[in-house]
mmCIF file of N, CA and C in Angstrom:
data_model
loop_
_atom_site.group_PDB
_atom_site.id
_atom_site.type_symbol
_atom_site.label_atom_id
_atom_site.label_comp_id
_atom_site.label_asym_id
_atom_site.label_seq_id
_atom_site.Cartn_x
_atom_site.Cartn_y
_atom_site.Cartn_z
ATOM 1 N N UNK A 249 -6.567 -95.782 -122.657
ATOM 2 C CA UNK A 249 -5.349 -96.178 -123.340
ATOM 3 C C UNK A 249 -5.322 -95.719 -124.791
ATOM 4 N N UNK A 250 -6.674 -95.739 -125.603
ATOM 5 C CA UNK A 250 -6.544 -95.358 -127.067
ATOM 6 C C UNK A 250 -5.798 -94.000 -126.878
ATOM 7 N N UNK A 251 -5.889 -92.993 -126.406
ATOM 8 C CA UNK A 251 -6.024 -91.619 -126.399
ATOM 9 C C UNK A 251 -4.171 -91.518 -126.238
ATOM 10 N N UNK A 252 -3.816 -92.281 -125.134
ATOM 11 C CA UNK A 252 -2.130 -92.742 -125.086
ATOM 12 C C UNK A 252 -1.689 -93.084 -126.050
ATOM 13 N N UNK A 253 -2.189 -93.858 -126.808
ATOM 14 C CA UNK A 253 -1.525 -94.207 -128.218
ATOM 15 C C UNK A 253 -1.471 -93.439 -129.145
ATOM 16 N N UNK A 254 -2.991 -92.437 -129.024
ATOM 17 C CA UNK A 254 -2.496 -91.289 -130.000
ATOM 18 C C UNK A 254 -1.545 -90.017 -129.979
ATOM 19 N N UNK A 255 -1.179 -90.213 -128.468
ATOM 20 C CA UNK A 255 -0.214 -89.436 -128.041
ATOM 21 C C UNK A 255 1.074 -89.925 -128.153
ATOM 22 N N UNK A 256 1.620 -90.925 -128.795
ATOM 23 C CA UNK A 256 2.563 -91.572 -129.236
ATOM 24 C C UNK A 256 3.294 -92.659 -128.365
ATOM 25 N N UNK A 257 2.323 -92.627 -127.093
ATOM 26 C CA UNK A 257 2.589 -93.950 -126.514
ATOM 27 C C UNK A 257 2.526 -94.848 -126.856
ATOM 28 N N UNK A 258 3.979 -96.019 -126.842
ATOM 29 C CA UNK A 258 4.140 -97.457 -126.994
ATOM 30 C C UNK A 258 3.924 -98.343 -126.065
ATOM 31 N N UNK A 259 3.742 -99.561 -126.163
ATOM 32 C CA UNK A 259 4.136 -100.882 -125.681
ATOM 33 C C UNK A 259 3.537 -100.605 -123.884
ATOM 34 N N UNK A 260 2.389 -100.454 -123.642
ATOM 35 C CA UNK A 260 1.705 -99.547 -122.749
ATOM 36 C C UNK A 260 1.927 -101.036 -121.880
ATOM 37 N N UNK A 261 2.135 -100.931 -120.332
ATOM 38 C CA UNK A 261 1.972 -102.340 -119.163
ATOM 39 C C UNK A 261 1.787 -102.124 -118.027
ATOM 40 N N UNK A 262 1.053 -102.240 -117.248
ATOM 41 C CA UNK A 262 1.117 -102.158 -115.880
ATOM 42 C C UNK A 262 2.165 -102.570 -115.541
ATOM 43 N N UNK A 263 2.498 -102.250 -114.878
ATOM 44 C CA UNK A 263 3.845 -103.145 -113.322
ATOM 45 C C UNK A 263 3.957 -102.211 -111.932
ATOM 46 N N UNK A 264 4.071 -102.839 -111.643
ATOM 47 C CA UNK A 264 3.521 -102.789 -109.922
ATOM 48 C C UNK A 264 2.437 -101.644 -109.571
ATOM 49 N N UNK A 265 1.517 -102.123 -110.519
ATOM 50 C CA UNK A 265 0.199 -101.167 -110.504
ATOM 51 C C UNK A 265 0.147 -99.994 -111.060
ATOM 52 N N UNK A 266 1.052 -99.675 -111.534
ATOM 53 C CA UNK A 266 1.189 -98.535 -112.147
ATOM 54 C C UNK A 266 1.441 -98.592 -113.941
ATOM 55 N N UNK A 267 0.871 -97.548 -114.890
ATOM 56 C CA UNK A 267 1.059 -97.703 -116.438
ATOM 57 C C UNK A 267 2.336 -97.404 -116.586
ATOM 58 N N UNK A 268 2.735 -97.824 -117.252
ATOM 59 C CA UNK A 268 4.075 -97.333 -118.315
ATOM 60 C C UNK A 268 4.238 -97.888 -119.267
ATOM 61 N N UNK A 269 4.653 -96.896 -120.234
ATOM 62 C CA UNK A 269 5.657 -97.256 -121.492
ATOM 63 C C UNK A 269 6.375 -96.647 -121.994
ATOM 64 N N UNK A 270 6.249 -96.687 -123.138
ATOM 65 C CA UNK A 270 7.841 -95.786 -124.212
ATOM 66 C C UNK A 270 7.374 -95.080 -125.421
ATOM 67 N N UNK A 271 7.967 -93.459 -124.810
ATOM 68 C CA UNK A 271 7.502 -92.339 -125.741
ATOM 69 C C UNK A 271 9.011 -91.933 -126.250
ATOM 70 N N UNK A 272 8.677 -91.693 -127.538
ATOM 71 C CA UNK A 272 9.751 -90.755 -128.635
ATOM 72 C C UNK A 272 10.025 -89.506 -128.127
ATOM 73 N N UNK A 273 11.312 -89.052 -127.806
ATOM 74 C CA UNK A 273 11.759 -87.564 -127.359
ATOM 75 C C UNK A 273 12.427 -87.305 -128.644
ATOM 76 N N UNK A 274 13.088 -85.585 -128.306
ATOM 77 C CA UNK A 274 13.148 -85.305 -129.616
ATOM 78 C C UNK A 274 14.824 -86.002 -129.934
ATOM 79 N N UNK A 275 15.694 -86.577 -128.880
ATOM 80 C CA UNK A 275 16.806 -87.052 -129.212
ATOM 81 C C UNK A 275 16.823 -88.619 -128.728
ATOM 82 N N UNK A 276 15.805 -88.912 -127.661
ATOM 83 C CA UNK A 276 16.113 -89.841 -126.836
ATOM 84 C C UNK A 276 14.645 -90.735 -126.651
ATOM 85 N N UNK A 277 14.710 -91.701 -126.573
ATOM 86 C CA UNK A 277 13.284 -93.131 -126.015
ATOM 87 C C UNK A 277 13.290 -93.255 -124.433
ATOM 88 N N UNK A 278 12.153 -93.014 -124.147
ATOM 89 C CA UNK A 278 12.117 -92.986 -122.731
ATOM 90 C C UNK A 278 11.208 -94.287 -122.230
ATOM 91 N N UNK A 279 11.251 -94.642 -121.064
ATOM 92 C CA UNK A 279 10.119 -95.730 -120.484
ATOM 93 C C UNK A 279 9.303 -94.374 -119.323
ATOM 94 N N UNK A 280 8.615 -94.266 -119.981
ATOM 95 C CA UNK A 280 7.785 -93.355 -118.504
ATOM 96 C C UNK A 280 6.893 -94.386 -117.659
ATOM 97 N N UNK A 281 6.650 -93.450 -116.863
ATOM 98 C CA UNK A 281 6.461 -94.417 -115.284
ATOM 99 C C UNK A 281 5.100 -93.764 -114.597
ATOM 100 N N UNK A 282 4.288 -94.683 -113.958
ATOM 101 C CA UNK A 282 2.858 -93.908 -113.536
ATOM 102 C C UNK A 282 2.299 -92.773 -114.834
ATOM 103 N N UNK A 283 1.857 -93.497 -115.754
ATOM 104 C CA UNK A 283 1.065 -92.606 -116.850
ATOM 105 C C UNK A 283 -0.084 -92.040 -115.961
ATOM 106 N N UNK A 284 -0.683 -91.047 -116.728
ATOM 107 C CA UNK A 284 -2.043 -90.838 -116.379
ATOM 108 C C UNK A 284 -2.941 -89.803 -117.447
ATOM 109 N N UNK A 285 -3.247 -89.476 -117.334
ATOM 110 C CA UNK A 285 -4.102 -88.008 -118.496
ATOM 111 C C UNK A 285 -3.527 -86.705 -118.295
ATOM 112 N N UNK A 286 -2.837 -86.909 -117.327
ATOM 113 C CA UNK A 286 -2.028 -85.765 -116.849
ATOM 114 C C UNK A 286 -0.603 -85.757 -117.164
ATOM 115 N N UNK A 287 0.130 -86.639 -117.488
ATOM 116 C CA UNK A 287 1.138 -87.153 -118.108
ATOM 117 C C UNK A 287 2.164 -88.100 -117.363
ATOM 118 N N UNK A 288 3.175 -87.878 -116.601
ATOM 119 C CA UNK A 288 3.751 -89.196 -116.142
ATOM 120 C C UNK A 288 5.034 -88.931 -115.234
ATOM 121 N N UNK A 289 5.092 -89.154 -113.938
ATOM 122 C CA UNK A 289 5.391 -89.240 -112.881
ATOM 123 C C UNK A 289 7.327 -89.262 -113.113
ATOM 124 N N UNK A 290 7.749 -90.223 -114.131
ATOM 125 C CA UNK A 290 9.347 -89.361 -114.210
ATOM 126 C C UNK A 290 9.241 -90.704 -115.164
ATOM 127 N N UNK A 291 11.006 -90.692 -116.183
ATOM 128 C CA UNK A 291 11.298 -91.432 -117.043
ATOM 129 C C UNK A 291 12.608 -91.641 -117.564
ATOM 130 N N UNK A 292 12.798 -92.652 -117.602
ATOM 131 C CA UNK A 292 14.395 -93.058 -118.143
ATOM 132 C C UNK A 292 14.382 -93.217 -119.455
ATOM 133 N N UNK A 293 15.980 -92.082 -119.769
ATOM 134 C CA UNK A 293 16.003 -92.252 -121.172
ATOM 135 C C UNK A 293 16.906 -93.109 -121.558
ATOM 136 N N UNK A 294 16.863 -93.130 -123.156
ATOM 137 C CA UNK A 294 17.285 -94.810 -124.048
ATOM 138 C C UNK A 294 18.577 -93.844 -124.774
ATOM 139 N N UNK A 295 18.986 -94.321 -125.209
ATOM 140 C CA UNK A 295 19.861 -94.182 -126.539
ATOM 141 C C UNK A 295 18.763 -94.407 -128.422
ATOM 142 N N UNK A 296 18.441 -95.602 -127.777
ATOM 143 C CA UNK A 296 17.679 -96.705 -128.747
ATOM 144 C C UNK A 296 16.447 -96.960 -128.086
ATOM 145 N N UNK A 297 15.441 -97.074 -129.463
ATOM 146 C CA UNK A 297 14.322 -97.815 -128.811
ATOM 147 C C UNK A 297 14.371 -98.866 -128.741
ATOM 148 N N UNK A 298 15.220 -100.163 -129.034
ATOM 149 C CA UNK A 298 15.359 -101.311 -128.866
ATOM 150 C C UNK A 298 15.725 -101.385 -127.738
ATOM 151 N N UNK A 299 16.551 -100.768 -126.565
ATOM 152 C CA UNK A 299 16.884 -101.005 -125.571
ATOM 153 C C UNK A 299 15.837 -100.076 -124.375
ATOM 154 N N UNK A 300 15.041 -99.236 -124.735
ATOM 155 C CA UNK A 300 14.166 -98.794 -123.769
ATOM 156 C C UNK A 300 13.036 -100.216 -123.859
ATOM 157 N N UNK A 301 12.181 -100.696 -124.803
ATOM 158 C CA UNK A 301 11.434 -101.790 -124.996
ATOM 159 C C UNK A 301 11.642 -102.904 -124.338
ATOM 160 N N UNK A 302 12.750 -103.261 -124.823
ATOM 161 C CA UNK A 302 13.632 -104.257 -124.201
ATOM 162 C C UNK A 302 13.673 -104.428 -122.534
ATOM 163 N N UNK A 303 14.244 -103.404 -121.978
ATOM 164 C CA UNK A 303 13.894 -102.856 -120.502
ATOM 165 C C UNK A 303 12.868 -102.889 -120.126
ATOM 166 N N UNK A 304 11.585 -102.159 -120.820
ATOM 167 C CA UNK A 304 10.599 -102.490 -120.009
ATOM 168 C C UNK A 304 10.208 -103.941 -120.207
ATOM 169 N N UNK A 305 10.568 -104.328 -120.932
ATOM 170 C CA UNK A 305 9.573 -105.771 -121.329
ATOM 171 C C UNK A 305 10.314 -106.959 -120.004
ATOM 172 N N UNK A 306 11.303 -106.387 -119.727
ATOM 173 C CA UNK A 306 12.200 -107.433 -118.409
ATOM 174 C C UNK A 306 11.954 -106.796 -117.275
ATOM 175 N N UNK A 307 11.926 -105.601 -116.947
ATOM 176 C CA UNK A 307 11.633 -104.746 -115.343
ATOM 177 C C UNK A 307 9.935 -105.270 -114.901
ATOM 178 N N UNK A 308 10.317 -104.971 -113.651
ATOM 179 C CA UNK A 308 8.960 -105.702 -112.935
ATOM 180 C C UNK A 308 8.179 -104.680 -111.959
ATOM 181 N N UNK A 309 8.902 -102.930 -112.344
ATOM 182 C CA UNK A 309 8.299 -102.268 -111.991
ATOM 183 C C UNK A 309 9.222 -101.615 -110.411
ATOM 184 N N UNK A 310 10.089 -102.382 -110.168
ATOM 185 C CA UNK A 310 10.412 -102.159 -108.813
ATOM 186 C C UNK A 310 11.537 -101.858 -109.019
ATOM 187 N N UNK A 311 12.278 -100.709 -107.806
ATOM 188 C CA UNK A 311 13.597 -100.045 -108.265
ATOM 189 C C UNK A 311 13.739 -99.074 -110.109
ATOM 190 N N UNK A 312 14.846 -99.363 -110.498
ATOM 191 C CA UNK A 312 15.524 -98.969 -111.937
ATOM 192 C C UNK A 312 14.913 -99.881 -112.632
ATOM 193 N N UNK A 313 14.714 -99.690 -113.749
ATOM 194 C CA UNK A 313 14.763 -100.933 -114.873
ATOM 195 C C UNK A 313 16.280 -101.079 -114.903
ATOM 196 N N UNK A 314 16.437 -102.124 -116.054
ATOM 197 C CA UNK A 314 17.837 -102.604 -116.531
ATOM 198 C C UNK A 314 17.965 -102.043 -117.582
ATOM 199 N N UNK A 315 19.176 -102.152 -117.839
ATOM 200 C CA UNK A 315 19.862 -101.564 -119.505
ATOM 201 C C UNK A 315 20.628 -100.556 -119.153
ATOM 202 N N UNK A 316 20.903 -100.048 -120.367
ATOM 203 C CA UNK A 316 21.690 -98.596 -120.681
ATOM 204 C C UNK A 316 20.932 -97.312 -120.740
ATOM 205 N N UNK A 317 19.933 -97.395 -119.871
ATOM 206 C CA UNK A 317 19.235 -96.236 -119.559
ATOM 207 C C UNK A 317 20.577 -94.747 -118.879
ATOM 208 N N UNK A 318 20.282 -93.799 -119.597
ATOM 209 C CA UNK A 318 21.172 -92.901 -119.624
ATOM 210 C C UNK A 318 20.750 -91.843 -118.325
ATOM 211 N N UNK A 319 19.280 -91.363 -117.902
ATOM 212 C CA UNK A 319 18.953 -90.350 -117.402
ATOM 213 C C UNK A 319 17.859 -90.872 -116.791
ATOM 214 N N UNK A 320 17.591 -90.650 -115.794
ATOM 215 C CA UNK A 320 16.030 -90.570 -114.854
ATOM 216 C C UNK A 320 15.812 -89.153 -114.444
ATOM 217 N N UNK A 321 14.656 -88.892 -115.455
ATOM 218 C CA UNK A 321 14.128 -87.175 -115.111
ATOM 219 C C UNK A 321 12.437 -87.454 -114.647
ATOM 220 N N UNK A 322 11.910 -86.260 -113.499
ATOM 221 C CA UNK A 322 11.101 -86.311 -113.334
ATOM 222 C C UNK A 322 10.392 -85.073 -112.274
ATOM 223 N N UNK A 323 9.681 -84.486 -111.921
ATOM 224 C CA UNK A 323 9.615 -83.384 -110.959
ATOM 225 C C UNK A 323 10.556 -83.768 -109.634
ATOM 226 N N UNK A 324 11.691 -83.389 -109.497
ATOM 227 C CA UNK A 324 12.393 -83.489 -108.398
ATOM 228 C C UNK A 324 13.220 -84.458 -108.613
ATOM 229 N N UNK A 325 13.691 -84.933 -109.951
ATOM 230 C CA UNK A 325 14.499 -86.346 -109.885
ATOM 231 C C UNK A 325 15.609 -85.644 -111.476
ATOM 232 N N UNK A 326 16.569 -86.268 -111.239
ATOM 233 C CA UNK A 326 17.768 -85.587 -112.428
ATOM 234 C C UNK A 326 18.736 -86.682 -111.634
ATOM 235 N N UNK A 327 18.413 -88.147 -112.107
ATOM 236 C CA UNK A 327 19.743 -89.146 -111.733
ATOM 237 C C UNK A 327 20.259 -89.460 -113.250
ATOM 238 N N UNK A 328 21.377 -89.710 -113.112
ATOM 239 C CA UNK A 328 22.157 -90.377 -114.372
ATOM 240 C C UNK A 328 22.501 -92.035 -113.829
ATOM 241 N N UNK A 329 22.483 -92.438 -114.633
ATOM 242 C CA UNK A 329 22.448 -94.070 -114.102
ATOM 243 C C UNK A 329 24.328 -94.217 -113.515
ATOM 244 N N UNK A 330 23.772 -95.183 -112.646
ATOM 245 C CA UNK A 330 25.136 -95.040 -111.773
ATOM 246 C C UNK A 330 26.013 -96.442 -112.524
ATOM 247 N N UNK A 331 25.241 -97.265 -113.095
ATOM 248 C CA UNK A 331 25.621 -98.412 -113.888
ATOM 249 C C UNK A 331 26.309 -97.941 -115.252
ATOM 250 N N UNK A 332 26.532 -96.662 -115.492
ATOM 251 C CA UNK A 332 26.700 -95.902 -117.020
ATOM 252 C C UNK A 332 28.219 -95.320 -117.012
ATOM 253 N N UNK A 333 29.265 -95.952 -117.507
ATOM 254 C CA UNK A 333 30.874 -94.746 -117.454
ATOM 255 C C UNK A 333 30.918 -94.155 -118.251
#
């Protein structure tokens, strides 16, 4: 986990067995999903980091998180949240 943090990983948690948290993009806050040393399995982006944090700190790992998550990118994944007009 130190080595994640120096990579600018935040607010680091398991949920449903898997790491995640919230890294700085160059426009957008993401919650990434299944961390590893290798980097991370796909991620929803924020507007705000108050509302990516926020999200993870209430999601339980299963399905979407909640909020105003804008984008889910990941090898084979390009959803836009269907909750978003």
């Amino acid at each position: 986990r130190a080595a994640m943090v120096l990579e600018g990983y935040t607010h680091l948690v398991f949920l449903d067995g898997v790491l995640c948290g919230v890294l700085k993009f160059f426009v957008t806050f993401g919650i990434v999903v299944n961390l590893d040393s290798c980097g991370y399995e796909r991620r929803y982006c924020f507007e705000f980091e108050r509302d990516s944090v926020a999200a993870l700190k209430d999601w339980d790992g299963q399905g979407h998180p909640g909020g105003p998550w804008i984008k889910c990118k990941g090898a084979g994944i390009d959803l836009l949240n269907p909750n978003i007009r």
